[in-house]
CSV table of C-alpha atoms and ligand atoms in Angstrom, one decimal:
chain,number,residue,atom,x,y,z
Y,56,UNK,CA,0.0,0.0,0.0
Y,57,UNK,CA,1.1,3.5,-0.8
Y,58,UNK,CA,2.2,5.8,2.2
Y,59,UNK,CA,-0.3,8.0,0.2
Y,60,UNK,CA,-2.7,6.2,0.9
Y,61,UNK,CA,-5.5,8.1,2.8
Y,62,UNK,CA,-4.1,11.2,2.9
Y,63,UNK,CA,-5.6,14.9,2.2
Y,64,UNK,CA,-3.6,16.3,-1.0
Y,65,UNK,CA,-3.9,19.4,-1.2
Y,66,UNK,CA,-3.1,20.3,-5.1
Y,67,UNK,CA,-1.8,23.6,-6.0
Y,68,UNK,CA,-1.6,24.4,-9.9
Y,69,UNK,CA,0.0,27.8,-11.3
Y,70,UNK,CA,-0.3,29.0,-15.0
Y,71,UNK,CA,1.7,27.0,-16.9
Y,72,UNK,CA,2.2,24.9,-20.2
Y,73,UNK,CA,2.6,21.9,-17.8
Y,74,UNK,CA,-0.5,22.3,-15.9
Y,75,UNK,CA,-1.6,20.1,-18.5
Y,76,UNK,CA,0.2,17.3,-16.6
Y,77,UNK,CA,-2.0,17.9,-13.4
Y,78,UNK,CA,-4.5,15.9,-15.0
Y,79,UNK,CA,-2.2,12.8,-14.6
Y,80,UNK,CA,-0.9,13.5,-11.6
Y,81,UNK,CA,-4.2,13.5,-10.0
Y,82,UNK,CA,-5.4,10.2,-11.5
Y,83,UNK,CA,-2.1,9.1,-9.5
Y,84,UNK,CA,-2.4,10.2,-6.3
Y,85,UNK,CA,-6.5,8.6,-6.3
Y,86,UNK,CA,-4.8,5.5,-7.6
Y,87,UNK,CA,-2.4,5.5,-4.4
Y,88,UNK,CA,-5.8,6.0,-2.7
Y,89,UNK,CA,-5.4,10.2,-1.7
Y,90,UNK,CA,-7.6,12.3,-1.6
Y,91,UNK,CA,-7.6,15.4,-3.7
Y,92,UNK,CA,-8.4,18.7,-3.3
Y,93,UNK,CA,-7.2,21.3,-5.9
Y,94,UNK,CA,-6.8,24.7,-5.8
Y,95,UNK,CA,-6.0,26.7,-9.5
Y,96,UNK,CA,-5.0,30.5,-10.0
Y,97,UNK,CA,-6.9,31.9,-12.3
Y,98,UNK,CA,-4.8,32.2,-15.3
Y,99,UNK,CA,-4.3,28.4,-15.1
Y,100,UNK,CA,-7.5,27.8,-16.0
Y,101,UNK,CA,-6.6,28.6,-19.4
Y,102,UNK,CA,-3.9,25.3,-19.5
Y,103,UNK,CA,-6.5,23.1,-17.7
Y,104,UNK,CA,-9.7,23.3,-17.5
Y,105,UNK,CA,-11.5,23.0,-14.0
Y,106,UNK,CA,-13.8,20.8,-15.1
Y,107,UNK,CA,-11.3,17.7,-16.3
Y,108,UNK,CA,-9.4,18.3,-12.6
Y,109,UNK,CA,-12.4,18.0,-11.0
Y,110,UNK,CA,-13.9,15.3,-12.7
Y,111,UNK,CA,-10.7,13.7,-12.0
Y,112,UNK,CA,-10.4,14.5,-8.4
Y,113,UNK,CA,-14.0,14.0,-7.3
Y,114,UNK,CA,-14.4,17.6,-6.0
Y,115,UNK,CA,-14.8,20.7,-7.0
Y,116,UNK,CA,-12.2,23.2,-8.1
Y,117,UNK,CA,-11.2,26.3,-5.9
Y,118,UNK,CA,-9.6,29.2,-7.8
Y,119,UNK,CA,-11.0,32.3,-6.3
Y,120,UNK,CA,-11.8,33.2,-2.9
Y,121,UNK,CA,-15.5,33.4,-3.6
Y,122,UNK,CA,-17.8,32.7,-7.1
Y,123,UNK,CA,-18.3,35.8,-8.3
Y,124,UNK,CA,-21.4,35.0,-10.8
Y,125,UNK,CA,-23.4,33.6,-7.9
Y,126,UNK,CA,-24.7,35.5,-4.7
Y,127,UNK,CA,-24.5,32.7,-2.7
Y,128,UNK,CA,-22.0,34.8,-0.7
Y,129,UNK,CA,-20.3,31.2,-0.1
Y,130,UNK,CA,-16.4,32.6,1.1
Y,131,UNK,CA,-13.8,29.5,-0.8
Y,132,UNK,CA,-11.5,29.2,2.9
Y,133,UNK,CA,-7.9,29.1,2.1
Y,134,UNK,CA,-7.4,28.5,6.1
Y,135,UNK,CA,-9.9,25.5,5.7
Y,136,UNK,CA,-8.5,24.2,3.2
Y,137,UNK,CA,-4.9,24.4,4.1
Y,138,UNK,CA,-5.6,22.5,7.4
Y,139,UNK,CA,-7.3,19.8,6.1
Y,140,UNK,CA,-4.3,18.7,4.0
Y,141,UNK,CA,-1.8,16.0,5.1
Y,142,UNK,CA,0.5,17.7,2.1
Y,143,UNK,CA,0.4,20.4,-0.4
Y,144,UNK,CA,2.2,20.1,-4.1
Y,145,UNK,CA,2.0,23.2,-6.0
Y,146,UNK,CA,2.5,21.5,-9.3
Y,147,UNK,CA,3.4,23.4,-11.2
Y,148,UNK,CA,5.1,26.2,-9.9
Y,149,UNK,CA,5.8,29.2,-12.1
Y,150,UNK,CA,8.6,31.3,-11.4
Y,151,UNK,CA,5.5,34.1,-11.1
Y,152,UNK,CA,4.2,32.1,-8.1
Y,153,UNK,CA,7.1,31.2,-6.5
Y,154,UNK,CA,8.2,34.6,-6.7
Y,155,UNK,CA,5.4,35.1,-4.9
Y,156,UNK,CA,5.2,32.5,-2.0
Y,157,UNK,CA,8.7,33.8,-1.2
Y,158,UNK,CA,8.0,37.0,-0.9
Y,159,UNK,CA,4.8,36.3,1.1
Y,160,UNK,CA,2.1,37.6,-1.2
Y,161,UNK,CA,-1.6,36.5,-0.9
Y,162,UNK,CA,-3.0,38.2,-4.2
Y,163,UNK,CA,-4.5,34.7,-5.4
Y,164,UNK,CA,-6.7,31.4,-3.0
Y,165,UNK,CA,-3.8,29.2,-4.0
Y,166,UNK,CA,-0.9,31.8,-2.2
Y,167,UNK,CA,-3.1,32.5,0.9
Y,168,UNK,CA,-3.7,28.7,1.1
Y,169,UNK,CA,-0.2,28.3,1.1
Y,170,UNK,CA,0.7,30.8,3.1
Y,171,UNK,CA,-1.6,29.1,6.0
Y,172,UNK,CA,-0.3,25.7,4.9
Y,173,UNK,CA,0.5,23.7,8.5
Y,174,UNK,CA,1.7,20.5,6.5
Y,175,UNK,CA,4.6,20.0,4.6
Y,176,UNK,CA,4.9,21.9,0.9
Y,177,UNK,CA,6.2,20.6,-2.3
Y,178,UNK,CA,6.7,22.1,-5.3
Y,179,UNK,CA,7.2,21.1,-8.8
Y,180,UNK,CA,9.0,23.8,-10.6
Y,181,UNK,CA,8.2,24.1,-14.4
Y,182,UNK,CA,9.2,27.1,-16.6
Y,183,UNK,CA,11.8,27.9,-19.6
Y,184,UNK,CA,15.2,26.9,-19.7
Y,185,UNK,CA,16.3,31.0,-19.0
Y,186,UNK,CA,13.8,31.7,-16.6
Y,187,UNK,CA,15.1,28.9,-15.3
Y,188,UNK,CA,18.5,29.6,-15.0
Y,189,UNK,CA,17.7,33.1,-13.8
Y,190,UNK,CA,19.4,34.2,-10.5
Y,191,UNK,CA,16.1,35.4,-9.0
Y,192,UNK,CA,14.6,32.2,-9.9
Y,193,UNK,CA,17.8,30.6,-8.5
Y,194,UNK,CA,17.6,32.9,-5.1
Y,195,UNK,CA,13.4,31.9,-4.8
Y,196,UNK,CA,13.6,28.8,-4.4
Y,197,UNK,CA,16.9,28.7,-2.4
Y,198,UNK,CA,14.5,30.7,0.1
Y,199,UNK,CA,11.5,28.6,-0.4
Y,200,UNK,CA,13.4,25.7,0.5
Y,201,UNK,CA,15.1,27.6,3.3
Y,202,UNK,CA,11.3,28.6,4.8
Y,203,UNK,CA,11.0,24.0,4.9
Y,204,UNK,CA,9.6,23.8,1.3
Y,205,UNK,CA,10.6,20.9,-0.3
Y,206,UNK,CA,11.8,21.0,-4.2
Y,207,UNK,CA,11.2,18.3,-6.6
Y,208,UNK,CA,13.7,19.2,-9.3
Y,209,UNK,CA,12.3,20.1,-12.9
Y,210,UNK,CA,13.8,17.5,-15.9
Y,211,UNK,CA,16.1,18.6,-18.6
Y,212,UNK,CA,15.0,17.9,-22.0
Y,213,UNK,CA,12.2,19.6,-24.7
Y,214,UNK,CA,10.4,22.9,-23.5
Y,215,UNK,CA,7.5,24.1,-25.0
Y,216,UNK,CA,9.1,27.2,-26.3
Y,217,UNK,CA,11.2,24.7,-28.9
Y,218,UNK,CA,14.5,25.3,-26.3
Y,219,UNK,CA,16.1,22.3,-24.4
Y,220,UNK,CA,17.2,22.4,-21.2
Y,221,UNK,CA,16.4,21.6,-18.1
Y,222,UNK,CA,13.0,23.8,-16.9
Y,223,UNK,CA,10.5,21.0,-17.7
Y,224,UNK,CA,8.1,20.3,-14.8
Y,225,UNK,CA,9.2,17.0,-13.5
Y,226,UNK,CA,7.1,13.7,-15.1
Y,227,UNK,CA,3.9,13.0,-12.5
Y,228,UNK,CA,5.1,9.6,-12.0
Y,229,UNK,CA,8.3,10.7,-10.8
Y,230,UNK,CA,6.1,13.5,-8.6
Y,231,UNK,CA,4.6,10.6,-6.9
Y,232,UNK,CA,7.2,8.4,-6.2
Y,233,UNK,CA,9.5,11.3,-5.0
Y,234,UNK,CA,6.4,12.2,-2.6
Y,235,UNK,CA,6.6,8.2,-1.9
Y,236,UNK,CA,10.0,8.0,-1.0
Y,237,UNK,CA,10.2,11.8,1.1
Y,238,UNK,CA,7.4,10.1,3.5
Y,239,UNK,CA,8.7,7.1,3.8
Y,240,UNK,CA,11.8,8.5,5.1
Y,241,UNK,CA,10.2,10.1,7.5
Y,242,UNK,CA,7.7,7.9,9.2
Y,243,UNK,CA,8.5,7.2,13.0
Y,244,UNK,CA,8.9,3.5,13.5
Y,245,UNK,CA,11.4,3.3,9.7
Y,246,UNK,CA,14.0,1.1,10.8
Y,247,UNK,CA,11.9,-0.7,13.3
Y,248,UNK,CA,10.8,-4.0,13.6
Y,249,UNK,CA,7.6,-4.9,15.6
Y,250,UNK,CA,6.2,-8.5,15.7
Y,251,UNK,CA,2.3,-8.5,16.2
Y,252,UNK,CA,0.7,-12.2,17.5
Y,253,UNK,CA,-2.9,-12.9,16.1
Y,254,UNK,CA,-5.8,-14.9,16.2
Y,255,UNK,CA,-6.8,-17.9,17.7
Y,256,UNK,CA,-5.0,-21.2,18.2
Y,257,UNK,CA,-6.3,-24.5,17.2
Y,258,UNK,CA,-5.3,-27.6,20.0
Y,259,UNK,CA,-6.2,-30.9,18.2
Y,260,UNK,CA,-7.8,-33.2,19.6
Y,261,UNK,CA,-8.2,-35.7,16.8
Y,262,UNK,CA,-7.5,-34.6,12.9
Y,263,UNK,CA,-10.7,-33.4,12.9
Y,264,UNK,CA,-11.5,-31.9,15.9
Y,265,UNK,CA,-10.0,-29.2,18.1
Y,266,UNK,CA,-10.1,-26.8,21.0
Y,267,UNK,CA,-10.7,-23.1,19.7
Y,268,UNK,CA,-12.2,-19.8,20.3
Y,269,UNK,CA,-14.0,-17.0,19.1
Y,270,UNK,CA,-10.8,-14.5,17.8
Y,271,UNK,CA,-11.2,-13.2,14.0
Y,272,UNK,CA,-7.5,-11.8,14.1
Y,273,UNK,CA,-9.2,-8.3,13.1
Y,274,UNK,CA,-7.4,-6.6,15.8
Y,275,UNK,CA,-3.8,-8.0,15.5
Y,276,UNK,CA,-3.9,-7.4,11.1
Y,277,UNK,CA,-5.4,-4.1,12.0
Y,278,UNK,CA,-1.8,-3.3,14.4
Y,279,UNK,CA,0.0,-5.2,11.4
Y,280,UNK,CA,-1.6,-3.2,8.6
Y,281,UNK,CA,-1.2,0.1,10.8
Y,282,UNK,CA,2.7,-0.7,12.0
Y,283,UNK,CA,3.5,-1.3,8.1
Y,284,UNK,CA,2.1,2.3,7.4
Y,285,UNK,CA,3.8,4.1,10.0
Y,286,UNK,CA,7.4,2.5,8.0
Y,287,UNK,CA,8.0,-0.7,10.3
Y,288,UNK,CA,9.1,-4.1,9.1
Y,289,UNK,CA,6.4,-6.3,10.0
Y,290,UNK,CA,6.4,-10.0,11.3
Y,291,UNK,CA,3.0,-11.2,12.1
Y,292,UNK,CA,2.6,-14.6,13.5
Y,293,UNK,CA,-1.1,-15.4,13.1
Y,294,UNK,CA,-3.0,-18.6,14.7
Y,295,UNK,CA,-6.0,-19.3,12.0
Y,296,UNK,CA,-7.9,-16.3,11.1
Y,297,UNK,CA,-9.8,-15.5,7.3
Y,298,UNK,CA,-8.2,-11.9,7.2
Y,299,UNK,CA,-6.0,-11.1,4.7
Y,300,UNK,CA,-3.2,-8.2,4.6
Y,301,UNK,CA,-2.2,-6.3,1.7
Y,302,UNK,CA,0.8,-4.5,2.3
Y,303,UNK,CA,3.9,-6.3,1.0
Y,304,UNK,CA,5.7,-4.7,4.6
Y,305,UNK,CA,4.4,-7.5,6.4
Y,306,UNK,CA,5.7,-10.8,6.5
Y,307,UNK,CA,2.7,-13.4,7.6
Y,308,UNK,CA,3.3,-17.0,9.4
Y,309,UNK,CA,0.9,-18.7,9.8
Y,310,UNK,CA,0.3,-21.2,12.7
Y,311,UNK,CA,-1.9,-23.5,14.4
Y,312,UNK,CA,-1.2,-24.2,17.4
Y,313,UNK,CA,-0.2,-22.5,20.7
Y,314,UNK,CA,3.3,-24.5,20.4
Y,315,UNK,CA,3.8,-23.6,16.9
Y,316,UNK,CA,3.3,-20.0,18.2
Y,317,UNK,CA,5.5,-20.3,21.2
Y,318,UNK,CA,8.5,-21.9,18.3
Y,319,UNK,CA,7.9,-18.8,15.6
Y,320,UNK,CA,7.7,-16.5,18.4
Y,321,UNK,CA,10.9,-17.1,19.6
Y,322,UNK,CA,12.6,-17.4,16.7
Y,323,UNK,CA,12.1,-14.0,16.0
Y,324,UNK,CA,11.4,-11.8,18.9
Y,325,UNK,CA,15.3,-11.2,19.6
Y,326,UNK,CA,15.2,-9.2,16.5
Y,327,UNK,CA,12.6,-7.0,17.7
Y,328,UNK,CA,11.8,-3.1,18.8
Y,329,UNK,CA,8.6,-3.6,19.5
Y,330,UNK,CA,6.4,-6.9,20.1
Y,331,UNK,CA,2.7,-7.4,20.2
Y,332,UNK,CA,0.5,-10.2,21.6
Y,333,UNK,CA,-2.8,-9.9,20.6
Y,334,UNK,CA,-3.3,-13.4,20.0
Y,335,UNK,CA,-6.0,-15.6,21.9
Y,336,UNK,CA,-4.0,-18.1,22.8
Y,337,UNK,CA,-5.8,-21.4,24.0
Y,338,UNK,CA,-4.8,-21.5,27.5
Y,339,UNK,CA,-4.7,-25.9,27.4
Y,340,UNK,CA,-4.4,-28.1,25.2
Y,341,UNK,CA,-4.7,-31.7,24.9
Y,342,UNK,CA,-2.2,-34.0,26.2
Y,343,UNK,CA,-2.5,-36.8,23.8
Y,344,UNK,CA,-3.9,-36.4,20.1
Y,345,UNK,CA,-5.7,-38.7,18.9
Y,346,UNK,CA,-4.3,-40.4,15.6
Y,347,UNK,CA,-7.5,-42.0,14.3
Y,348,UNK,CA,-11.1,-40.0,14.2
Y,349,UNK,CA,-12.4,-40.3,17.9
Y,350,UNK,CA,-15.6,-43.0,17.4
Y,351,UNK,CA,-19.1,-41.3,19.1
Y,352,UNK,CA,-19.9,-43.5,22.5
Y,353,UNK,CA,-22.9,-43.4,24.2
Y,354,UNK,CA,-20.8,-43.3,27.3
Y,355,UNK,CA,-19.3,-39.4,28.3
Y,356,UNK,CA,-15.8,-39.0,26.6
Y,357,UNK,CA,-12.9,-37.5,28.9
Y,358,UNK,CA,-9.9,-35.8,27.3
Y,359,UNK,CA,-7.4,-35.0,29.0
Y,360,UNK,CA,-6.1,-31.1,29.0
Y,361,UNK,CA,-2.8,-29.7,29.7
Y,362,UNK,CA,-1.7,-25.9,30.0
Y,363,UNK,CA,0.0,-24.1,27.0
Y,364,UNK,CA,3.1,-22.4,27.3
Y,365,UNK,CA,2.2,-18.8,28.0
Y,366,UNK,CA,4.1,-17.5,24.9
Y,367,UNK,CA,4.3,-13.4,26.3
Y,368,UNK,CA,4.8,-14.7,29.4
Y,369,UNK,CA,8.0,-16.5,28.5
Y,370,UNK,CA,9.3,-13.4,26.7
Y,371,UNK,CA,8.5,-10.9,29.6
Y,372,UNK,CA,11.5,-13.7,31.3
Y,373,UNK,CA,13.9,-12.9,28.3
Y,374,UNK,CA,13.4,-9.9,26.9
Y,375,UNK,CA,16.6,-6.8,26.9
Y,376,UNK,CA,15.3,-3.8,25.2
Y,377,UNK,CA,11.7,-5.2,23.4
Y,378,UNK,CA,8.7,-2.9,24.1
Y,379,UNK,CA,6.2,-5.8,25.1
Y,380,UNK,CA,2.6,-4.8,24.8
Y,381,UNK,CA,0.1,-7.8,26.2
Y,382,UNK,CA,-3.8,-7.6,25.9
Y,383,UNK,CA,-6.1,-8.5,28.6
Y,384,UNK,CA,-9.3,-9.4,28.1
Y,385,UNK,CA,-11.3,-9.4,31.3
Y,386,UNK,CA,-15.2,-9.7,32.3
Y,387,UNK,CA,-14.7,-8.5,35.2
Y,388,UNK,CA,-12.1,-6.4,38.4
Y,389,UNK,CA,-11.1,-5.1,34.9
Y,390,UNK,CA,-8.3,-2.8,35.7
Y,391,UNK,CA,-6.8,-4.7,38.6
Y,392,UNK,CA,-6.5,-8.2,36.3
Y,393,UNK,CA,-5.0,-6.1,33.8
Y,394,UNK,CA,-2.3,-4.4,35.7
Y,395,UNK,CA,-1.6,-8.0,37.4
Y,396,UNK,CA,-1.1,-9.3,34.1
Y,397,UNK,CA,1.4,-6.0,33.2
Y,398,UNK,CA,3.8,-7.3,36.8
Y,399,UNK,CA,3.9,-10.5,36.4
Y,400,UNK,CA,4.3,-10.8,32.6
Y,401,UNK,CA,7.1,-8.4,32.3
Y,402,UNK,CA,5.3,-5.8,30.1
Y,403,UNK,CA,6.1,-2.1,29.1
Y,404,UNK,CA,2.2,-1.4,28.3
Y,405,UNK,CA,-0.9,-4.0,28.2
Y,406,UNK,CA,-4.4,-3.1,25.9
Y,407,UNK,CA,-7.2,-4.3,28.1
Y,408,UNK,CA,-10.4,-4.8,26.8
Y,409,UNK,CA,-13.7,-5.1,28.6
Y,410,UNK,CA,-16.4,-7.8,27.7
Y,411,UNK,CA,-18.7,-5.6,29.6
Y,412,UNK,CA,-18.6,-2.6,27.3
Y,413,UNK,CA,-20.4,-2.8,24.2
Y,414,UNK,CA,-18.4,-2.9,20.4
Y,415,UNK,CA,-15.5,-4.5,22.3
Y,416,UNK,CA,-14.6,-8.1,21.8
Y,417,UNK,CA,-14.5,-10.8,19.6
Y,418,UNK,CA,-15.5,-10.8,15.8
Y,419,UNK,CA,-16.9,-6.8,15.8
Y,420,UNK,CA,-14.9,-4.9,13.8
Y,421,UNK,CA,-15.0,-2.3,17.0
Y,422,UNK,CA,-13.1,-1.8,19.9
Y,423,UNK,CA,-12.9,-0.2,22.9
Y,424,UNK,CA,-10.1,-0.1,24.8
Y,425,UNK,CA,-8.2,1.1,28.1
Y,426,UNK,CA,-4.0,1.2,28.3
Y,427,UNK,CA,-2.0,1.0,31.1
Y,428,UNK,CA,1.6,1.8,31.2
Y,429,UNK,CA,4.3,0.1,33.5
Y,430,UNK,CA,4.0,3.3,36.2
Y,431,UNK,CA,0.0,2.2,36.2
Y,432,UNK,CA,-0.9,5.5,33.9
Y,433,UNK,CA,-4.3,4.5,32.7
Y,434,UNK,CA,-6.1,6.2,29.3
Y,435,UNK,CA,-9.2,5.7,28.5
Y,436,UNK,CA,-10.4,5.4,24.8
Y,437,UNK,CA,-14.2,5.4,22.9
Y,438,UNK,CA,-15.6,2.6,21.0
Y,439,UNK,CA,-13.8,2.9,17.4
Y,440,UNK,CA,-12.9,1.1,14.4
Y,441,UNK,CA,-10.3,-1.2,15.2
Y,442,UNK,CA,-8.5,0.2,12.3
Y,443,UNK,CA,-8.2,3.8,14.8
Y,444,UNK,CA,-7.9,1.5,17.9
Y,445,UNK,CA,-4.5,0.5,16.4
Y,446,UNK,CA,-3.8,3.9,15.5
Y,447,UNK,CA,-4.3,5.0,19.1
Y,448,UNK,CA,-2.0,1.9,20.5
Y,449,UNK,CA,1.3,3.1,18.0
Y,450,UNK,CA,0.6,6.9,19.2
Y,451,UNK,CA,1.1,5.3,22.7
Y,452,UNK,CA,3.8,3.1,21.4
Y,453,UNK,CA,6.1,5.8,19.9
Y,454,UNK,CA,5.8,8.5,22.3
Y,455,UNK,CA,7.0,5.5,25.1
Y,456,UNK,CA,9.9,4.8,22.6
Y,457,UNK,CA,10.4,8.5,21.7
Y,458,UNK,CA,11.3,8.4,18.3
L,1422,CTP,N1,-0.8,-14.9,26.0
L,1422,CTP,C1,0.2,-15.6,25.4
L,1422,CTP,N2,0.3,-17.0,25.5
L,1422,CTP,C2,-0.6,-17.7,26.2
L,1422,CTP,C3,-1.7,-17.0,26.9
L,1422,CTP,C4,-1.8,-15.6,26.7
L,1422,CTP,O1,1.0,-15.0,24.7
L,1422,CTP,N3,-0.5,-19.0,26.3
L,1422,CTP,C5,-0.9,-13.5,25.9
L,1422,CTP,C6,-2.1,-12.9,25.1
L,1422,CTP,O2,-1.7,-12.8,23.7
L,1422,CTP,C7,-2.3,-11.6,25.8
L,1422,CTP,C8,-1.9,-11.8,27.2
L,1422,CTP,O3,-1.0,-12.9,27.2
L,1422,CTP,O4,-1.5,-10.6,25.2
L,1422,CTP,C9,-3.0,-12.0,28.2
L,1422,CTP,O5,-3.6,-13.2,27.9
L,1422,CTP,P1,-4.7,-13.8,29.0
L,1422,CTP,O6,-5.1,-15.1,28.4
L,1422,CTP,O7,-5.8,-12.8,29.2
L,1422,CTP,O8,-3.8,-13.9,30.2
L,1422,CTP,P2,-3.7,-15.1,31.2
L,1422,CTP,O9,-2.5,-14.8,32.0
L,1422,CTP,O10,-3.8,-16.4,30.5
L,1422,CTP,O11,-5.0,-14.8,32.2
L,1422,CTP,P3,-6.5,-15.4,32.3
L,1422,CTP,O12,-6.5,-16.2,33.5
L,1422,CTP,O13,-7.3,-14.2,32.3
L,1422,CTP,O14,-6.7,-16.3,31.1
């Protein structure tokens, strides 16, 4: 998945020959799964036409600061705009308008949007090779990069005007993937590695038979999915679960068993920055399997049980400098189970869920959830999508780990 993906993209197009190229570039960033929002001057208009860039983006087209022909008296809010945007590209940028964001004038929506831009800026420069090469063009964006701007260098090769040389707005692939790259440098857990445990395990008890329960796996993918997105490398060791993962950051092993987890486990958690157990683990399993089909008796059937290896448990004993994060699951004295389990397993933070409030548990694709930290700080969360829930847990995570 794209680090673009879900994100506000805030598109910023100035008049020139290359604004013809926006209309690519916006099909890009919805195919990386962005959402766009673009904001024209008004001479661009006459390169590209509102209407294809909003067909394109799904959303209308800002270029003035209110519509003129109607007396709706409906104000088009550069502030409103600028902070709903995870990004802004102006794309491209004339030497005109970056003349003018350096300078700090607001005679057009696109400059005052900039201007009260909170998230970072690129821009795309595109103009001719002497223009180009022009010291004040030289000096502008020397100072827009100086004010945190970030430049995405124009190509050499044929201009418009019949010249070559280098001027030409860079290609909207290469836009995208140098956005790509820029974002994934900066996410907060790059260079980490975080193992997630997920699901349930399956103890035979015959081949076809086996003690189980009610975990879909949505919350451990969720922290997988969401721990690939923030830049981690991903192991997630998952018990059997229908839920699949799409990004290519996260390696999945699958498992049956509550041994088979306890192996995979430790195999890799030495590796780790950060490990999660969000697995329902069966807590016995039986002692003997049977090879054969167990036979139906009228007389009651005893099997005997044994307990599982309590895989978190185990690496609480071991662990240097892993960030362990347990779950607890608890029907009832909530808060006191929970911070028990934190002690005596060894943990740095432990997710405790509630069976008594409603949209936690099993199977719901809700959650709600209470942490507690190792000095017994305890936040309190709403019910949300478990997709959020995870977002909540790595907010916890890296502020604990301070990157
Ligand atoms: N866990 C584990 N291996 C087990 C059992 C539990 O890794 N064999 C992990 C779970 O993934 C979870 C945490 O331990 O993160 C809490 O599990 P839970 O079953 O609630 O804890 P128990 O100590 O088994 O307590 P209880 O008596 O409530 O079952």
């Amino acid at each position: 998945m794209s680090v673009l993906s879900g994100k506000n993209v805030l598109l910023g197009v100035s008049a020139g020959i290359a604004a013809y190229k926006t209309a690519g570039l916006v099909r890009l960033f919805i195919k990386a799964g962005a959402n766009v929002q673009v904001v024209m001057t008004p001479a661009s208009k006459d390169f590209v036409t509102p209407l294809t860039l909003s067909t394109l983006s799904q959303k209308p087209v800002y270029s003035t600061f209110y519509d003129k022909k109607d007396d709706s008296g409906l104000w088009n809010s550069h502030v409103g705009l600028a902070l709903q945007a995870d990004l802004m590209l102006i794309a491209p940028a004339t030497a005109n308008t970056m003349a003018k964001m350096a300078d700090g004038n607001v005679d057009n929506l696109l400059l005052a949007t900039y201007l009260s831009a909170k998230s970072k800026v690129y821009f795309a420069p595109a103009m001719d090779l002497d223009m180009y090469q022009h010291p004040t063009t030289k000096k502008n964006i020397e100072k827009l990069q100086g004010y945190g701007n970030i430049f995405i260098p124009p190509d050499s090769g044929f201009l418009a005007s019949g010249l070559t040389g280098e001027g030409r707005m860079a290609e909207p692939e290469d836009i995208i993937t140098f956005i790509e790259n820029d974002m994934a440098q900066n996410l907060p857990l790059k260079g980490k590695k975080v193992m997630i445990t997920a699901g349930p395990t399956y103890e035979a008890i015959d081949p076809v038979r086996f003690i189980g329960n009610h975990s879909s796996g949505k919350m451990g993918f969720a922290l997988a999915e969401h721990a690939a997105d923030l830049g981690a490398e991903v192991v997630l060791i998952a018990g059997p679960s229908n839920e699949k993962i799409s990004s290519s950051l996260v390696n999945r092993i699958d498992v049956v068993s509550a041994e088979q987890m306890y192996n995979v486990v430790h195999q890799h958690v030495k590796d780790m920055d950060v490990a999660l157990f969000a697995a329902a683990v069966a807590d016995y399993s039986p002692k003997n399997v049977a090879v054969q089909k167990i036979k139906k008796k009228d007389a009651p059937l005893h099997i005997d049980i044994k307990p599982t290896k309590d895989i978190l448990a185990s690496v609480g004993k071991i662990k240097k400098d892993q960030f362990l994060v347990g779950f607890a699951l608890e029907t009832n004295d909530e808060l006191q189970n929970a911070k028990g389990k934190l002690k005596r397993k060894n943990l740095d933070l432990i997710v405790l869920n509630s069976l008594q409030d409603k949209g936690a548990g099993f199977k719901v694709d809700t959650n709600k959830i209470t942490l507690i930290d190792k000095d017994e700080n305890i936040t309190t969360f709403d019910v949300k999508a478990k997709k959020e829930v995870a977002s909540d847990i790595f907010k916890e995570i890296i502020k604990k780990l301070n990157v």
